[in-house]
């Protein structure tokens, strides 16, 4: 199984653990990730709120490079995934738009390859049975609130792979790793990551609802599939608690980190030691740190 | 607001907006489901439903000058849930672009962030997160916003003073051509 890999800007910076853990678990599952050479930013929300044409042309260039290699594209970041799927749909739905895109990027993008969320690839292409077979350190007793946010599941005609109101892919993945997904009402509510810099007052209120919701559902931790949600959820717990006379200490994981833990990789090899909310106390209490054998990175 | 307030004057602007957003504003029957699910409606001057109503009434200037499109989180809950299939998020996005073209930026910080983000992409081919935040803090006057997080991010190797650069020529060309396209 080989994919063109589009890490996106965050995975080379604040989303470092997502990149690390993605590469580890992909290798473990025999998935070859070919990083798109010279890939450019997808433009994210700033582009689609500024210029419709720019918003489809920026991601299309990356997709066209992958297409030349005959590869489907694996995208870990939910925001990049959304923009790339929108560009793919724009090219597929309108020949005129496809021509416009090609004129702008100076390439012949035919949209013949498929852009997939990394989560979709793991759950629906690799398959949960295969993943479960690889589990040597089941996440027994770990209660996980699966947080999908916005761009992984909406709009459904663009994102495609999961239900927009009650998505299940991450819940099922957690279960296949031996963990316990909790039922909770905020799995698709916006975390306000886009507002943290410009209107932190708005973001704080959204985060407060998510933390409170996860805690009320009895979750030990949150799991995310987006570097922007992750950073927002992980970095701002103390601050949001202070602003709401509350106290939160909910570790946040990328789903790839949970996979790596269940495959018995050391937390350090997955980047889990770089989180804001400490994860060691939780992992210790669930006996998830005491592996029979600590796997070393194969080089 | 009464239906009799309908203005014919904004017909041309409305048509353009409907085409760009791929909606017909008259399809909205004002049920309010968009607003019920909107995570930021509490902070808006006009709720998503009210924005749709303004447009139905031809009060285009009020809609295009509102804060709401700039506060929209682009979470797309409204469009996903609309029983009439109206792409309300698309309307918000189009209003924001239109407002910008008219020089209307009621949420200065949001407009500044968009601009600096795209500048970073245009210059480097990729977003340089640390550079973007530093520039934003300097230009918005909130110099020390989130500065407390910086030492840990630095230790963890998550921020770097050096911008990654890639595909710069290709990206510069995309910017130039996309801007001339939209200008037509």
XYZ file of C-alpha atoms in Angstrom:
483
model
C 0.000 0.000 0.000
C 1.573 3.278 -1.113
C 0.232 6.816 -0.739
C 1.325 10.296 -1.625
C 1.708 11.929 1.781
C 0.668 15.524 2.338
C 1.683 16.495 5.889
C 0.691 20.162 5.596
C 2.331 23.087 7.388
C 1.231 22.245 10.939
C 2.718 18.750 10.913
C 6.123 20.296 10.312
C 5.633 22.624 13.283
C 3.096 22.611 16.119
C 1.658 19.283 14.968
C 4.997 17.496 15.111
C 3.688 14.503 17.104
C 1.048 13.823 14.466
C 3.741 13.519 11.792
C 5.976 11.353 13.992
C 3.230 8.982 15.073
C 1.753 8.809 11.561
C 5.082 7.721 10.110
C 5.596 5.144 12.873
C 2.218 3.459 12.594
C 2.195 3.633 8.785
C 5.542 1.825 8.683
C 4.277 -0.692 11.218
C 1.284 -1.448 9.001
C 3.348 -1.670 5.831
C 2.026 1.577 4.335
C 4.570 3.457 2.277
C 4.237 7.233 2.548
C 5.764 9.176 -0.329
C 5.914 12.808 0.822
C 4.837 15.040 -2.047
C 8.038 16.818 -3.078
C 7.924 20.584 -2.775
C 4.326 20.544 -1.528
C 2.728 23.914 -0.830
C 0.238 25.156 1.765
C -3.420 24.336 1.022
C -4.390 27.934 1.832
C -6.692 26.817 4.668
C -9.524 29.096 5.779
C -7.670 32.291 4.930
C -7.715 31.418 1.219
C -11.339 30.327 0.934
C -12.463 33.384 2.865
C -10.507 35.620 0.500
C -10.586 34.233 -3.022
C -12.562 31.216 -4.287
C -10.173 30.473 -7.145
C -7.060 30.636 -4.989
C -8.746 28.296 -2.498
C -9.010 25.479 -5.059
C -5.813 26.170 -7.021
C -3.416 25.988 -4.047
C -4.425 22.442 -3.009
C -4.853 21.303 -6.623
C -1.150 21.719 -7.358
C -0.294 19.140 -4.678
C -2.963 16.759 -5.931
C -1.659 17.102 -9.481
C 1.876 16.152 -8.397
C 0.496 13.049 -6.652
C -1.595 12.225 -9.717
C 1.495 12.237 -11.912
C 2.863 9.485 -9.660
C -0.419 7.603 -9.926
C -1.000 7.815 -6.191
C -3.943 8.489 -3.919
C -3.222 11.127 -1.310
C -3.105 10.557 2.449
C -3.884 13.698 4.456
C -3.626 13.646 8.261
C -4.755 17.257 8.870
C -8.534 17.673 8.842
C -8.303 21.236 7.519
C -5.975 20.356 4.636
C -8.097 17.278 3.926
C -11.194 19.446 3.623
C -9.585 21.967 1.278
C -8.066 19.244 -0.884
C -11.350 17.361 -1.156
C -13.045 20.650 -2.102
C -10.479 21.184 -4.876
C -10.911 17.608 -6.070
C -14.705 18.006 -6.153
C -14.455 21.356 -7.946
C -12.318 19.792 -10.686
C -14.573 16.749 -10.990
C -17.862 18.639 -10.999
C -17.056 21.230 -13.625
C -14.878 20.923 -16.696
C -14.719 24.720 -16.883
C -13.430 24.890 -13.318
C -10.910 22.140 -14.033
C -9.625 24.180 -16.956
C -9.410 27.292 -14.804
C -7.450 25.378 -12.153
C -5.089 23.953 -14.776
C -4.498 27.372 -16.316
C -3.579 28.694 -12.892
C -1.344 25.846 -11.711
C 0.165 25.265 -15.157
C -0.387 21.505 -14.894
C -2.861 18.987 -16.233
C -4.835 17.923 -13.159
C -7.506 15.385 -14.069
C -8.644 14.540 -10.509
C -8.277 10.820 -11.253
C -6.652 10.081 -7.887
C -8.446 10.066 -4.556
C -7.735 12.335 -1.596
C -8.274 10.496 1.685
C -8.193 11.451 5.326
C -5.548 9.375 7.088
C -8.280 8.264 9.499
C -10.369 6.990 6.580
C -7.395 5.036 5.227
C -6.744 3.401 8.588
C -10.342 2.508 9.345
C -11.698 1.682 5.900
C -8.743 0.700 3.729
C -6.311 -0.933 6.162
C -9.298 -2.099 8.177
C -9.966 -2.480 11.875
C -9.399 -6.242 11.875
C -5.870 -5.814 10.549
C -5.222 -3.080 13.088
C -6.638 -5.165 15.949
C -4.332 -8.042 14.980
C -1.325 -5.758 15.508
C -2.356 -4.713 19.014
C 0.046 -6.029 21.637
C -0.752 -3.539 24.388
C -4.535 -3.070 24.386
C -5.800 0.239 25.762
C -7.804 -1.610 28.402
C -9.802 0.637 30.673
C -8.956 3.830 28.780
C -12.125 5.864 28.317
C -11.756 8.030 25.245
C -13.913 10.891 23.969
C -13.459 10.866 20.186
C -13.432 14.452 18.970
C -14.019 14.890 15.215
C -14.649 18.626 15.045
C -15.803 20.276 11.835
C -13.713 19.699 8.784
C -13.314 15.941 8.934
C -17.042 15.364 8.541
C -18.576 18.505 7.042
C -19.863 19.169 4.482
C -20.620 15.453 3.997
C -20.825 15.728 0.201
C -17.169 16.822 0.260
C -15.733 14.791 3.150
C -17.679 11.640 2.393
C -16.404 8.934 4.678
C -18.313 9.309 7.932
C -21.635 10.486 9.321
C -21.730 14.292 9.799
C -23.851 14.196 12.977
C -22.671 11.066 14.739
C -19.394 9.941 13.181
C -18.065 6.584 14.350
C -14.743 5.899 12.648
C -12.524 7.095 15.503
C -14.794 5.481 18.115
C -14.523 2.152 16.297
C -10.776 2.567 15.937
C -10.416 3.175 19.697
C -12.498 0.055 20.374
C -10.334 -2.013 18.027
C -7.298 -0.875 20.047
C -8.934 -2.233 23.202
C -10.035 1.175 24.527
C -13.513 2.317 25.486
C -15.066 5.110 23.398
C -17.514 7.159 25.456
C -20.791 8.464 24.128
C -20.771 12.248 24.393
C -22.560 15.159 22.737
C -19.703 17.404 21.580
C -17.825 15.189 19.124
C -18.669 17.378 16.128
C -18.901 20.777 17.845
C -16.416 23.406 16.675
C -13.447 23.969 19.041
C -12.857 27.498 17.738
C -9.255 26.861 16.669
C -9.700 29.478 13.942
C -10.601 32.080 16.564
C -7.866 31.499 19.147
C -5.640 34.204 17.728
C -8.217 36.732 16.606
C -11.145 36.314 19.016
C -9.898 34.246 21.959
C -13.053 35.112 23.917
C -15.121 33.099 21.427
C -12.701 30.171 21.321
C -12.572 29.988 25.116
C -16.317 29.488 25.365
C -16.312 26.731 22.735
C -13.422 24.935 24.402
C -15.081 25.145 27.795
C -18.132 23.302 26.465
C -15.978 20.577 24.932
C -13.830 20.025 28.039
C -16.908 20.036 30.283
C -18.745 17.661 27.955
C -15.866 15.193 27.826
C -15.374 15.322 31.597
C -19.112 14.891 32.251
C -19.142 11.825 29.987
C -16.456 10.290 32.199
C -13.716 10.415 29.577
C -10.091 10.016 30.658
C -8.858 11.748 27.553
C -9.723 13.177 24.142
C -8.595 11.850 20.770
C -8.262 14.068 17.714
C -7.507 13.786 14.002
C -6.549 17.417 13.392
C -3.401 19.360 14.362
C -5.343 22.620 14.741
C -7.988 21.121 17.029
C -5.265 19.229 18.888
C -3.155 22.284 19.663
C -6.219 24.234 20.724
C -7.543 21.416 22.928
C -4.168 20.555 24.455
C -2.565 23.968 24.966
C -5.477 25.948 26.401
C -6.935 23.820 29.191
C -5.354 25.738 32.044
C -6.261 29.099 30.525
C -9.862 28.144 29.720
C -10.281 26.616 33.169
C -9.065 29.859 34.750
C -11.480 31.904 32.643
C -14.427 29.736 33.656
C -13.615 29.021 37.325
C -13.010 25.409 36.467
C -10.082 23.061 36.282
C -9.357 20.656 33.453
C -6.595 18.162 32.942
C -7.710 15.971 30.080
C -4.845 14.524 28.062
C -5.370 14.833 24.327
C -4.029 12.313 21.832
C -3.805 12.014 18.092
C -5.458 8.774 16.994
C -2.099 7.737 15.531
C -0.521 8.100 18.988
C -3.109 5.764 20.495
C -2.433 3.292 17.681
C 1.304 3.523 18.360
C 0.795 2.965 22.100
C -1.334 -0.103 21.390
C 1.380 -1.352 19.029
C 3.784 -0.966 22.012
C 5.845 1.917 20.730
C 7.463 4.018 23.446
C 5.655 7.347 24.030
C 8.829 9.214 23.130
C 8.950 7.620 19.670
C 5.421 8.897 19.040
C 6.061 12.409 20.367
C 3.660 11.959 23.272
C 6.215 13.525 25.638
C 5.693 16.862 23.864
C 2.093 17.500 24.910
C 0.995 20.366 27.143
C -1.318 18.289 29.335
C 0.898 15.604 30.878
C -0.069 12.110 29.754
C 2.240 10.013 31.951
C -0.031 9.930 35.039
C -2.951 8.639 32.960
C -0.878 6.080 31.069
C 0.638 4.892 34.343
C -2.719 4.570 36.032
C -3.945 2.406 33.132
C -0.676 0.460 33.123
C -0.042 1.490 29.554
C 3.572 2.459 30.137
C 4.769 -0.856 31.478
C 5.242 -2.749 28.243
C 6.755 -6.199 28.396
C 9.165 -4.990 25.733
C 9.768 -1.407 24.727
C 9.883 -1.367 20.994
C 12.849 0.384 19.503
C 12.576 2.345 16.324
C 13.642 0.148 13.432
C 16.011 1.971 11.160
C -38.662 44.131 9.768
C -41.450 43.910 7.241
C -41.509 42.349 3.827
C -42.575 45.674 2.395
C -39.082 46.893 3.145
C -37.809 44.862 0.210
C -35.470 46.903 -1.921
C -35.044 46.316 -5.578
C -31.829 48.294 -5.684
C -29.589 45.508 -4.522
C -30.771 43.058 -7.195
C -27.475 43.007 -9.050
C -25.356 42.440 -5.939
C -27.728 39.729 -4.771
C -27.540 37.922 -8.082
C -23.773 37.969 -7.954
C -23.781 36.645 -4.399
C -26.242 33.863 -5.237
C -24.106 32.776 -8.155
C -20.834 32.842 -6.221
C -22.283 31.042 -3.191
C -24.435 28.662 -5.229
C -27.637 29.469 -3.361
C -31.061 30.975 -3.872
C -31.779 33.072 -0.819
C -35.550 32.767 -1.284
C -35.262 29.033 -0.538
C -34.686 29.862 3.128
C -37.944 29.517 5.075
C -36.523 31.005 8.269
C -36.784 27.923 10.490
C -33.643 28.932 12.397
C -31.986 25.520 12.402
C -28.750 27.135 11.159
C -28.703 29.506 14.104
C -29.604 26.822 16.639
C -26.513 24.843 15.650
C -24.154 27.771 15.034
C -21.329 27.722 17.605
C -20.654 31.454 17.279
C -24.174 32.877 16.861
C -23.902 34.214 20.428
C -21.171 36.605 19.310
C -22.753 37.732 16.021
C -24.621 40.976 15.364
C -26.983 39.193 12.961
C -27.548 35.446 13.416
C -27.177 33.243 10.326
C -30.978 33.178 9.961
C -31.097 36.970 10.166
C -28.368 37.297 7.537
C -30.522 35.163 5.219
C -33.528 37.376 6.026
C -31.608 40.573 5.281
C -30.698 39.181 1.880
C -34.272 38.078 1.186
C -35.397 41.609 1.957
C -32.794 43.060 -0.350
C -30.953 44.683 2.541
C -27.653 43.761 0.991
C -25.597 46.588 2.467
C -26.605 45.606 6.002
C -25.570 41.997 5.362
C -22.274 42.821 3.707
C -21.344 45.242 6.483
C -22.190 42.856 9.320
C -19.694 41.336 11.743
C -21.253 37.898 11.322
C -19.395 36.781 8.181
C -16.112 37.626 9.918
C -17.022 35.675 13.024
C -18.279 32.630 11.114
C -16.020 29.713 12.072
C -16.553 27.993 8.688
C -17.626 24.897 10.634
C -20.380 24.296 8.047
C -22.908 23.026 10.593
C -25.552 25.400 9.170
C -25.255 24.194 5.568
C -25.112 20.551 6.660
C -28.323 20.834 8.669
C -30.383 23.198 6.492
C -33.593 21.347 5.571
C -33.835 23.426 2.389
C -30.286 22.729 1.271
C -29.218 26.360 1.506
C -25.448 26.701 1.737
C -25.444 29.340 4.470
C -21.719 28.911 5.151
C -21.146 29.651 1.464
C -23.188 32.846 1.851
C -21.064 33.909 4.839
C -17.861 33.193 2.952
C -19.037 35.106 -0.116
C -20.200 38.072 1.978
C -16.791 38.208 3.634
C -14.986 38.232 0.283
C -17.408 40.866 -1.020
C -16.960 43.015 2.100
C -13.196 42.803 1.768
C -13.430 43.894 -1.873
C -15.416 46.918 -0.699
C -12.863 47.719 1.991
C -15.204 46.714 4.813
C -13.455 44.788 7.579
C -15.513 45.168 10.765
C -13.445 42.536 12.592
C -9.986 44.030 12.135
C -8.091 41.195 13.842
C -9.746 38.562 11.647
C -8.974 40.481 8.474
C -5.387 41.029 9.586
C -4.907 37.333 10.330
C -6.217 36.279 6.895
C -3.917 38.782 5.192
C -0.820 37.770 7.132
C -1.577 34.082 6.648
C -1.770 34.445 2.881
C 1.315 36.681 2.843
C 3.226 33.928 4.591
C 2.046 31.368 2.017
C 2.801 33.696 -0.864
C 6.331 34.377 0.406
C 7.330 30.897 1.498
C 5.000 28.480 -0.261
C 4.087 27.236 3.201
C 2.768 28.931 6.326
C 5.418 29.788 8.846
C 3.381 29.499 12.048
C 5.785 31.316 14.367
C 6.380 34.168 11.931
C 2.652 34.510 11.375
C 1.857 34.769 15.089
C 4.716 37.192 15.764
C 3.602 39.456 12.923
C 0.012 39.262 14.076
C 0.950 40.200 17.641
C 3.064 43.134 16.468
C 0.491 44.497 14.049
C -2.519 43.984 16.297
C -0.765 45.545 19.288
C -1.286 42.409 21.395
C 2.436 41.899 21.702
C 2.483 39.222 24.345
C -0.585 37.234 23.368
C 0.143 33.526 23.971
C 3.799 34.375 24.640
C 3.630 32.195 27.757
C 3.276 29.118 25.535
C 6.366 29.914 23.484
C 9.139 28.470 25.720
C 7.539 25.032 25.845
C 6.729 25.030 22.128
C 10.346 25.995 21.520
C 11.744 23.223 23.758
C 9.509 20.680 22.034
C 10.781 21.741 18.622
C 7.326 22.919 17.545
C 8.251 26.464 16.606
C 11.234 27.683 14.665
C 12.431 31.138 13.643
C 13.246 29.747 10.206
C 10.470 29.515 7.650
C 10.243 26.352 5.565
C 10.238 27.291 1.929
C 8.896 25.156 -0.908
C 7.315 25.555 -4.313
C 7.702 29.316 -4.054
C 7.739 30.094 -7.762
C 4.746 27.878 -8.444
C 2.848 29.401 -5.521
C 3.684 32.980 -6.532
C 2.321 32.194 -10.005
C -0.857 30.693 -8.509
C -1.428 33.840 -6.436
C -0.901 36.152 -9.399
C -3.173 34.196 -11.736
C -5.908 33.559 -9.159
C -6.104 37.256 -8.324
C -6.407 38.266 -11.963
C -9.094 35.556 -12.457
C -11.249 36.830 -9.599
C -10.747 40.391 -10.706
C -12.422 39.693 -14.037
